[in-house]
C-alpha positions as a LaTeX table, in Angstrom:
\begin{tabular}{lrrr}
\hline
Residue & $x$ (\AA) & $y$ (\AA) & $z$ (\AA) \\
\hline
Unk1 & $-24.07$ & $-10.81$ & $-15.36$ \\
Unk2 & $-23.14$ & $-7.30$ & $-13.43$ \\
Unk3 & $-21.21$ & $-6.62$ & $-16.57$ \\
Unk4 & $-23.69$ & $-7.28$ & $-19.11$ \\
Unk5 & $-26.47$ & $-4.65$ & $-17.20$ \\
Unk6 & $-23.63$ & $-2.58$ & $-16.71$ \\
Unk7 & $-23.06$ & $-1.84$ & $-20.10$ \\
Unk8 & $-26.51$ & $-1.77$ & $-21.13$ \\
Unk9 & $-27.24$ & 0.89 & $-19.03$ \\
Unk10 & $-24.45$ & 2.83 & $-20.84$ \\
Unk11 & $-25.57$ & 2.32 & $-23.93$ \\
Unk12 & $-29.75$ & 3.55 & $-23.23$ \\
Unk13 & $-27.46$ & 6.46 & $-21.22$ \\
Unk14 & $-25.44$ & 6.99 & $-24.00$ \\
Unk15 & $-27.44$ & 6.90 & $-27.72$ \\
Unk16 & $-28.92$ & 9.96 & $-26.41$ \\
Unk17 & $-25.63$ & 12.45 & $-26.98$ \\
Unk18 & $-23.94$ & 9.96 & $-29.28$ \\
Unk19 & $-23.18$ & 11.84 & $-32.06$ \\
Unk20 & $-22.39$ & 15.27 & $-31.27$ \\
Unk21 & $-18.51$ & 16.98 & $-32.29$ \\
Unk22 & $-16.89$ & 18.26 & $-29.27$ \\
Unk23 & $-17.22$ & 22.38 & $-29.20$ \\
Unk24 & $-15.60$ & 25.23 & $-27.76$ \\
Unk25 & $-19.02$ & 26.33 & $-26.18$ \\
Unk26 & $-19.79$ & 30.10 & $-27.14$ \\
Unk27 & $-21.01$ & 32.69 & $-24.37$ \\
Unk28 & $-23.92$ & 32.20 & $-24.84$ \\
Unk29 & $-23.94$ & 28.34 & $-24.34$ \\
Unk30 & $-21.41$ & 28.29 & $-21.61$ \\
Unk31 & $-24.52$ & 29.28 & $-19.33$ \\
Unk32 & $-26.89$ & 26.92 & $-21.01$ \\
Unk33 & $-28.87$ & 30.05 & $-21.61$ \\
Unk34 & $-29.39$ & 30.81 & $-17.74$ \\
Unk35 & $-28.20$ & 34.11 & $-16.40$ \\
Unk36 & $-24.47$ & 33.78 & $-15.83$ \\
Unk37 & $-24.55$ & 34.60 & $-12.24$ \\
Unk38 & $-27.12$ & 32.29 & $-11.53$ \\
Unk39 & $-25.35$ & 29.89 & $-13.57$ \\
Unk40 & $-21.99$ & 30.30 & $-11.98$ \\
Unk41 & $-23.42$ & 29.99 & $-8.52$ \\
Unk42 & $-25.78$ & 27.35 & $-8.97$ \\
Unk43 & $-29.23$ & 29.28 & $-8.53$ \\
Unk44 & $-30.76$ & 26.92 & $-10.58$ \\
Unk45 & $-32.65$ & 23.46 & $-10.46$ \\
Unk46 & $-31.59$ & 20.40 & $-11.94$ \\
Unk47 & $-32.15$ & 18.84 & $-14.14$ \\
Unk48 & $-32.41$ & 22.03 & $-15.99$ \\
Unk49 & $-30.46$ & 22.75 & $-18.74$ \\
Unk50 & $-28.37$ & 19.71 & $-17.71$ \\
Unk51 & $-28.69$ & 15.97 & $-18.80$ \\
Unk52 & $-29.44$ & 12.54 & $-16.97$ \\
Unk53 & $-26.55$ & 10.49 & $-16.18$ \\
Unk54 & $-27.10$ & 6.53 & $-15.48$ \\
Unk55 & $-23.95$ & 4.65 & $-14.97$ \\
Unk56 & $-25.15$ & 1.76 & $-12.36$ \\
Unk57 & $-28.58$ & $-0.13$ & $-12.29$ \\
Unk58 & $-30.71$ & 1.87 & $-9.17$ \\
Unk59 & $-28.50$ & 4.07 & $-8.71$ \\
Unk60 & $-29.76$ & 8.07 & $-7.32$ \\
Unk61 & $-30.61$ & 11.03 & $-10.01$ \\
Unk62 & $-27.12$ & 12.67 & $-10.87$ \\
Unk63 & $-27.14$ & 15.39 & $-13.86$ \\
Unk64 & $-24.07$ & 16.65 & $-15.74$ \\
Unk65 & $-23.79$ & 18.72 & $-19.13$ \\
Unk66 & $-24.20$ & 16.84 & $-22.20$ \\
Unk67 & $-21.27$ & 17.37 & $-23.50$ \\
Unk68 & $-19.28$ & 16.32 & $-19.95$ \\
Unk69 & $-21.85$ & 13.56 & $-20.18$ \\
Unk70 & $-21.15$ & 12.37 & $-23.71$ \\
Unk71 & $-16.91$ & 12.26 & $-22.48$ \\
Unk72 & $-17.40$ & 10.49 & $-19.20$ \\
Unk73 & $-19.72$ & 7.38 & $-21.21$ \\
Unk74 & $-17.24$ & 6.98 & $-23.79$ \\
Unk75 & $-14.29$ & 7.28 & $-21.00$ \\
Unk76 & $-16.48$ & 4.65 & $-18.53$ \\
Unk77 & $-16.62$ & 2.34 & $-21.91$ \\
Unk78 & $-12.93$ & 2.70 & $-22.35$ \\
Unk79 & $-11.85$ & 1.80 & $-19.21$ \\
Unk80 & $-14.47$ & $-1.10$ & $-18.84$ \\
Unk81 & $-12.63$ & $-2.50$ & $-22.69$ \\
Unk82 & $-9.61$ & $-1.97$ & $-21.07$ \\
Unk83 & $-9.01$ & $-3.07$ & $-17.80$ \\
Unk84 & $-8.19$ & $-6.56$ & $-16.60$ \\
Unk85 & $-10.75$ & $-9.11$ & $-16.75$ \\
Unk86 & $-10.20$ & $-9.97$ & $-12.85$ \\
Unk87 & $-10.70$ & $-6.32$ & $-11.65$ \\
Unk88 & $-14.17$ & $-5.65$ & $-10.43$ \\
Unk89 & $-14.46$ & $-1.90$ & $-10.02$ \\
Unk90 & $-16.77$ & 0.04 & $-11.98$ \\
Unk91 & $-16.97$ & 4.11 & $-12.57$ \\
Unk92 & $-19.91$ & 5.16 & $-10.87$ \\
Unk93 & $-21.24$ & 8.31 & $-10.08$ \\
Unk94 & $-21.36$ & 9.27 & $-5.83$ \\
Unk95 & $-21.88$ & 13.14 & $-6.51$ \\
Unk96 & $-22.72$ & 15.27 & $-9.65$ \\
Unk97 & $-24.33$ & 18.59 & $-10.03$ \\
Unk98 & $-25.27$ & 20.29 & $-7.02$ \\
Unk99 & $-27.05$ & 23.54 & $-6.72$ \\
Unk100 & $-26.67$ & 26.26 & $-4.45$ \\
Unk101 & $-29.88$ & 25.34 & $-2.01$ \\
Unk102 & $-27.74$ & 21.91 & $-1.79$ \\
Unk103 & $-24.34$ & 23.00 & $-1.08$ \\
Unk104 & $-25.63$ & 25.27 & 1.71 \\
Unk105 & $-27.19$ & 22.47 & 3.49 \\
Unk106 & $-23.85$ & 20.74 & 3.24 \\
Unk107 & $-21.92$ & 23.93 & 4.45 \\
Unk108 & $-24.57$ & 24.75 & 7.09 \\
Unk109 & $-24.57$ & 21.55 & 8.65 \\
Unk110 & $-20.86$ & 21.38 & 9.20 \\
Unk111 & $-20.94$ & 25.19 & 10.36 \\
Unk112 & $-23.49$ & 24.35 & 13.16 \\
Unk113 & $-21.68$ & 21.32 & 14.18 \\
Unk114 & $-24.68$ & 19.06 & 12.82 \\
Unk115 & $-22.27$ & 16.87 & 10.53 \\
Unk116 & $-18.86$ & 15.83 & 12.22 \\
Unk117 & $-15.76$ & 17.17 & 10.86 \\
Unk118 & $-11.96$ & 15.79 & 11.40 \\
Unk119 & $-12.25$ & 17.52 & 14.62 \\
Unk120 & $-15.18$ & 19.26 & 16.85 \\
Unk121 & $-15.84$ & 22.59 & 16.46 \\
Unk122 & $-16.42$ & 22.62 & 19.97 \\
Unk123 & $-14.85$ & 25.69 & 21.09 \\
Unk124 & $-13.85$ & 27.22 & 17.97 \\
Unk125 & $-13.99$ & 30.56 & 16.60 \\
Unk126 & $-16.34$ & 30.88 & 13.50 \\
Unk127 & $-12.63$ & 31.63 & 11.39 \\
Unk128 & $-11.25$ & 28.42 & 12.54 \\
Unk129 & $-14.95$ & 26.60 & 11.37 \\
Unk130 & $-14.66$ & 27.76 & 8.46 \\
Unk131 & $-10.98$ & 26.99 & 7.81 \\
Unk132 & $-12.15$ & 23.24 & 8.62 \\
Unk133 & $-15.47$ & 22.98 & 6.32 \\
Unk134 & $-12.51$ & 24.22 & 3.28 \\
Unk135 & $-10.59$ & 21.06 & 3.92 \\
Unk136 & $-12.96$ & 19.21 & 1.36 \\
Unk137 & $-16.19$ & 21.33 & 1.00 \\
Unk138 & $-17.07$ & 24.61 & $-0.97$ \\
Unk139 & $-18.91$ & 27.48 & 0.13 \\
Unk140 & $-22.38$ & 27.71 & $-1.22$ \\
Unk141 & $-21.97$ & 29.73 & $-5.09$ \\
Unk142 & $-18.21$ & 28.69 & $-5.42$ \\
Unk143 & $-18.37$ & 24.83 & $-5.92$ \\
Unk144 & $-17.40$ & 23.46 & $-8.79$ \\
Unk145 & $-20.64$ & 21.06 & $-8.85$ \\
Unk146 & $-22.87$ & 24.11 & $-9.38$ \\
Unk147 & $-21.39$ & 23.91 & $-12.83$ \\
Unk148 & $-22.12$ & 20.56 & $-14.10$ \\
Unk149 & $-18.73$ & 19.77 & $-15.26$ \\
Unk150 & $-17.38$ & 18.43 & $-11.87$ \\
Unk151 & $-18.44$ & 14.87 & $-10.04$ \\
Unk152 & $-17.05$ & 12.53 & $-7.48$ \\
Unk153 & $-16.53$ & 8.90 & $-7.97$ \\
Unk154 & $-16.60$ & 5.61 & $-6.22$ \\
Unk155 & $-16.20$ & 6.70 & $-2.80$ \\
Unk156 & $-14.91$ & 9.78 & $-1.03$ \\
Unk157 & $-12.02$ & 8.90 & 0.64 \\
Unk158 & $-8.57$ & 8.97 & $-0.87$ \\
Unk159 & $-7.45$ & 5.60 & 0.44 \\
Unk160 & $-9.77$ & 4.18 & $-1.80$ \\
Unk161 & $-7.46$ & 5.14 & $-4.59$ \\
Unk162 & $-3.77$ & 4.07 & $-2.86$ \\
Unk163 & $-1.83$ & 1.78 & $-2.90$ \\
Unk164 & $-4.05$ & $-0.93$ & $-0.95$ \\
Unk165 & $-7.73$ & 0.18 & $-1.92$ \\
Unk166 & $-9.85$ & $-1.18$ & $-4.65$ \\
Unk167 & $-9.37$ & 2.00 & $-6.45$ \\
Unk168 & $-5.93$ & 2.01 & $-7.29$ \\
Unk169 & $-6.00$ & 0.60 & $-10.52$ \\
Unk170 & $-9.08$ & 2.54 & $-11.43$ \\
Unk171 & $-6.86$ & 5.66 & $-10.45$ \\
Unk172 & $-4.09$ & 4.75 & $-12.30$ \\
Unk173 & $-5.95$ & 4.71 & $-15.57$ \\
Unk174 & $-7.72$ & 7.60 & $-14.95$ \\
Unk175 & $-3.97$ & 9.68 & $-14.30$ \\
Unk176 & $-2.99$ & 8.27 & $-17.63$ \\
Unk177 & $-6.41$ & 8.37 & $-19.83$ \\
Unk178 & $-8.54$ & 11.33 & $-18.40$ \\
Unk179 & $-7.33$ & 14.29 & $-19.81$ \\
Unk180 & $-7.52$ & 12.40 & $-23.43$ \\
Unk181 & $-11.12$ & 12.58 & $-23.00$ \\
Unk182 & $-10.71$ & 16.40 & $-21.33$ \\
Unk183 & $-10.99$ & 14.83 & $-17.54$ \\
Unk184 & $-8.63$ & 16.38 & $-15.31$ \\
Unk185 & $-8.40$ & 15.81 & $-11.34$ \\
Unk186 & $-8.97$ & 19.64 & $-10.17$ \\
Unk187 & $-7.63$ & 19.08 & $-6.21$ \\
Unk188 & $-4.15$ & 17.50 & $-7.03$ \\
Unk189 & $-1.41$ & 16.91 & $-4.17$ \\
Unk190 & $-1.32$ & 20.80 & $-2.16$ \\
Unk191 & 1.93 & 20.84 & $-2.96$ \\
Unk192 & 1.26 & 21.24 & $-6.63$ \\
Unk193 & $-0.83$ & 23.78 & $-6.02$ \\
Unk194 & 0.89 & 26.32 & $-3.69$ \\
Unk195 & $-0.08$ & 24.81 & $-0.60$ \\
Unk196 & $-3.45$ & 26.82 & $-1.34$ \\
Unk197 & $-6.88$ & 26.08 & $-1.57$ \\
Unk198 & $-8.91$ & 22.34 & $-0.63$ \\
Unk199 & $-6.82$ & 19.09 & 0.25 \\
Unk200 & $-6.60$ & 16.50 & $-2.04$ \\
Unk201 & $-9.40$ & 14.70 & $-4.03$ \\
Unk202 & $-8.73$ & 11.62 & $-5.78$ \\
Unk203 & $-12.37$ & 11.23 & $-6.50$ \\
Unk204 & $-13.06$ & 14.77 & $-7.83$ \\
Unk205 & $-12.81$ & 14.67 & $-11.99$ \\
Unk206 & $-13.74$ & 18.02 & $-13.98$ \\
Unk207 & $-14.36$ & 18.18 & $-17.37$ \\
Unk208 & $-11.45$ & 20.58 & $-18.15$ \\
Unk209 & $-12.32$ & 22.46 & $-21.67$ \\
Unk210 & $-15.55$ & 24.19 & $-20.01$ \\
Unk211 & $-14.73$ & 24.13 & $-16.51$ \\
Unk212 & $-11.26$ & 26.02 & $-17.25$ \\
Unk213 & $-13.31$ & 28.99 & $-18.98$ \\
Unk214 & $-16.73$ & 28.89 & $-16.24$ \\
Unk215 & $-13.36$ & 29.15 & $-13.41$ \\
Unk216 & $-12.09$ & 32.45 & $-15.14$ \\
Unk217 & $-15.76$ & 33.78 & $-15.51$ \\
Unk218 & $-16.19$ & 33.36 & $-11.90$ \\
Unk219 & $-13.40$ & 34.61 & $-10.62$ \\
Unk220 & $-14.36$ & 37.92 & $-12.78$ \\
Unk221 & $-17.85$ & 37.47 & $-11.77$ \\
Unk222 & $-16.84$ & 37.94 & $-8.00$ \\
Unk223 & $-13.98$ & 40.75 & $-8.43$ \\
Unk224 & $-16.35$ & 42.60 & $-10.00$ \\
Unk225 & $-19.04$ & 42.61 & $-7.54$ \\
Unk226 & $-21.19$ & 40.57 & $-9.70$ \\
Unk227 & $-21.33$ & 37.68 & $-7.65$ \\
Unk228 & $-22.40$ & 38.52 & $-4.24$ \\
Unk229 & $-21.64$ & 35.56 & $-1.44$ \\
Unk230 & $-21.95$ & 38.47 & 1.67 \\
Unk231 & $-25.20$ & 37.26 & 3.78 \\
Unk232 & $-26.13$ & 34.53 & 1.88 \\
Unk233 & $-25.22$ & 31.33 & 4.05 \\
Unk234 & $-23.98$ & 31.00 & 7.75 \\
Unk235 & $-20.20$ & 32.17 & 7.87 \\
Unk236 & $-20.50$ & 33.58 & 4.55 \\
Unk237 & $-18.96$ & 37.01 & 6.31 \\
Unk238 & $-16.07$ & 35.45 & 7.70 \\
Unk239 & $-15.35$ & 33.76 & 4.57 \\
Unk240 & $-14.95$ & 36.99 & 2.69 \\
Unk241 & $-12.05$ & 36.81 & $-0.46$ \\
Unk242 & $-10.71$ & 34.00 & 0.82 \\
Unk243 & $-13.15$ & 32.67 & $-1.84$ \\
Unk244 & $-10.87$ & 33.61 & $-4.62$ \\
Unk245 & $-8.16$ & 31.13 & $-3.15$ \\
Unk246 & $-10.58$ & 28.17 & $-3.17$ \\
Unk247 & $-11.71$ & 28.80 & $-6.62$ \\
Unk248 & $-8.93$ & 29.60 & $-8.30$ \\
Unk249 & $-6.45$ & 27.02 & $-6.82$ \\
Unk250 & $-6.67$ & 24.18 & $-9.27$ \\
Unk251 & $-4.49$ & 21.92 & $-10.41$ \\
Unk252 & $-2.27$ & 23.21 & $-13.05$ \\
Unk253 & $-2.32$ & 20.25 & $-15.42$ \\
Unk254 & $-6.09$ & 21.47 & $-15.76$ \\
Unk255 & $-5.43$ & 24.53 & $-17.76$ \\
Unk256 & $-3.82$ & 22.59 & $-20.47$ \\
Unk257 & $-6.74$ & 20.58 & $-21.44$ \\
Unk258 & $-8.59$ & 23.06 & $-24.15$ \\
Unk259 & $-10.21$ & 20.34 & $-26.23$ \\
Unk260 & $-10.37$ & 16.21 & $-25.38$ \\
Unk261 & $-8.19$ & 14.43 & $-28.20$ \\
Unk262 & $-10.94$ & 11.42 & $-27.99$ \\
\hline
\end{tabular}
């Protein structure tokens, strides 16, 4: 019975992009036609230029670009064709496009000590806060979720995904299918990407082909001097270049993805 909504709700979710040839997005349409700064740091309100996404009955409001929303439905219905009839996990959306207001609540409350990190911050110097919020959260204008390329799935926690959690065999597929349908996991093992940037995120998918070219704008953006983070949040300061780092240390496999073959 699950199923049988489940699927309907894809297809209402769907027939609305259904259609549309995969593009190489021009300049113009890479920002949706917002102002590239705003676009790049998320100084903008959803849904915007950005789409609905439903994947589970009552689930909350989560918005993605139509074209990453087009390649996650038909990835969802390939997995849900393919998997084995006993398994019971669905793809469902626990974070999509979040805009700058948002992500500075998140970062804010961790900087004050409002939300609980791994350890107190008790104690600490605002450097060693900040090192601790980069574990697994963005500074407000460099997350990826500004974007609407990037969302988290199923549940935030990596065990989820291993060898005992419900996610594994979800996982699995995804490591072998994604990048057909231009998916790539951006926070691989550290150790794949120089030991730099956030720890591991099993849950974090990005929709390669545009997030690869919005990554390099950004970066530009921000040695430039067009993107501005100085003042703007709690910490923001401190944080400084060490911005780059976080933004630009994806995982490789990533930057091969220029087009989905699906």
């Amino acid at each position: 019975m699950f199923r049988t909504k489940y699927v309907s709700l894809l297809f209402v979710s769907f027939f609305l992009v259904c259609g549309e040839k995969p593009v190489k997005p021009s300049k113009t349409d890479l920002y949706l036609g917002l102002e590239k700064t705003s676009y790049l740091t998320g100084k903008f309100n959803s849904p915007g230029p950005l789409a609905p996404v439903i994947l589970e009955e009552n689930g909350k409001d989560h918005f993605l670009r139509p074209e990453v929303k087009k390649a996650l439905h038909q990835m969802v219905n390939d997995f849900e064709d393919s998997k084995p009839s006993s398994y019971k996990q669905h793809i469902f959306l626990v974070s999509s496009f979040r805009n700058f207001t948002h992500q500075k609540a998140i970062w804010e409350s961790k900087f004050t000590g409002k939300k609980a990190m791994r350890i107190p911050i008790k104690g600490k110097t605002p450097e060693e806060i900040i090192g601790l919020i980069l574990e697994f959260s963005s500074a407000p204008g460099t997350s990826r979720h500004h974007w609407g390329t990037d969302f988290d799935i199923n549940a935030l926690d990596n065990a989820y995904f291993e060898e005992t959690g419900k996610g594994k065999i979800l996982y699995d597929w995804l490591k072998q299918n994604a990048a057909k349908y231009g998916f790539c996991q951006p926070y691989s093992s550290l150790s794949t990407r120089n030991n730099k940037g956030y720890q591991e995120e099993k849950w974090h998918w990005s929709y390669a082909p545009i997030s690869n070219q919005l990554t390099k704008e950004w970066v530009k953006g921000f040695e430039s001097g067009e993107i501005q983070l100085t003042g703007s949040f709690l910490g923001a300061d401190v944080l400084g270049n060490r911005a780059l780092d976080y933004v630009r240390s994806i995982n490789p496999d990533c930057e091969k993805i220029q087009n989905p073959s699906l």
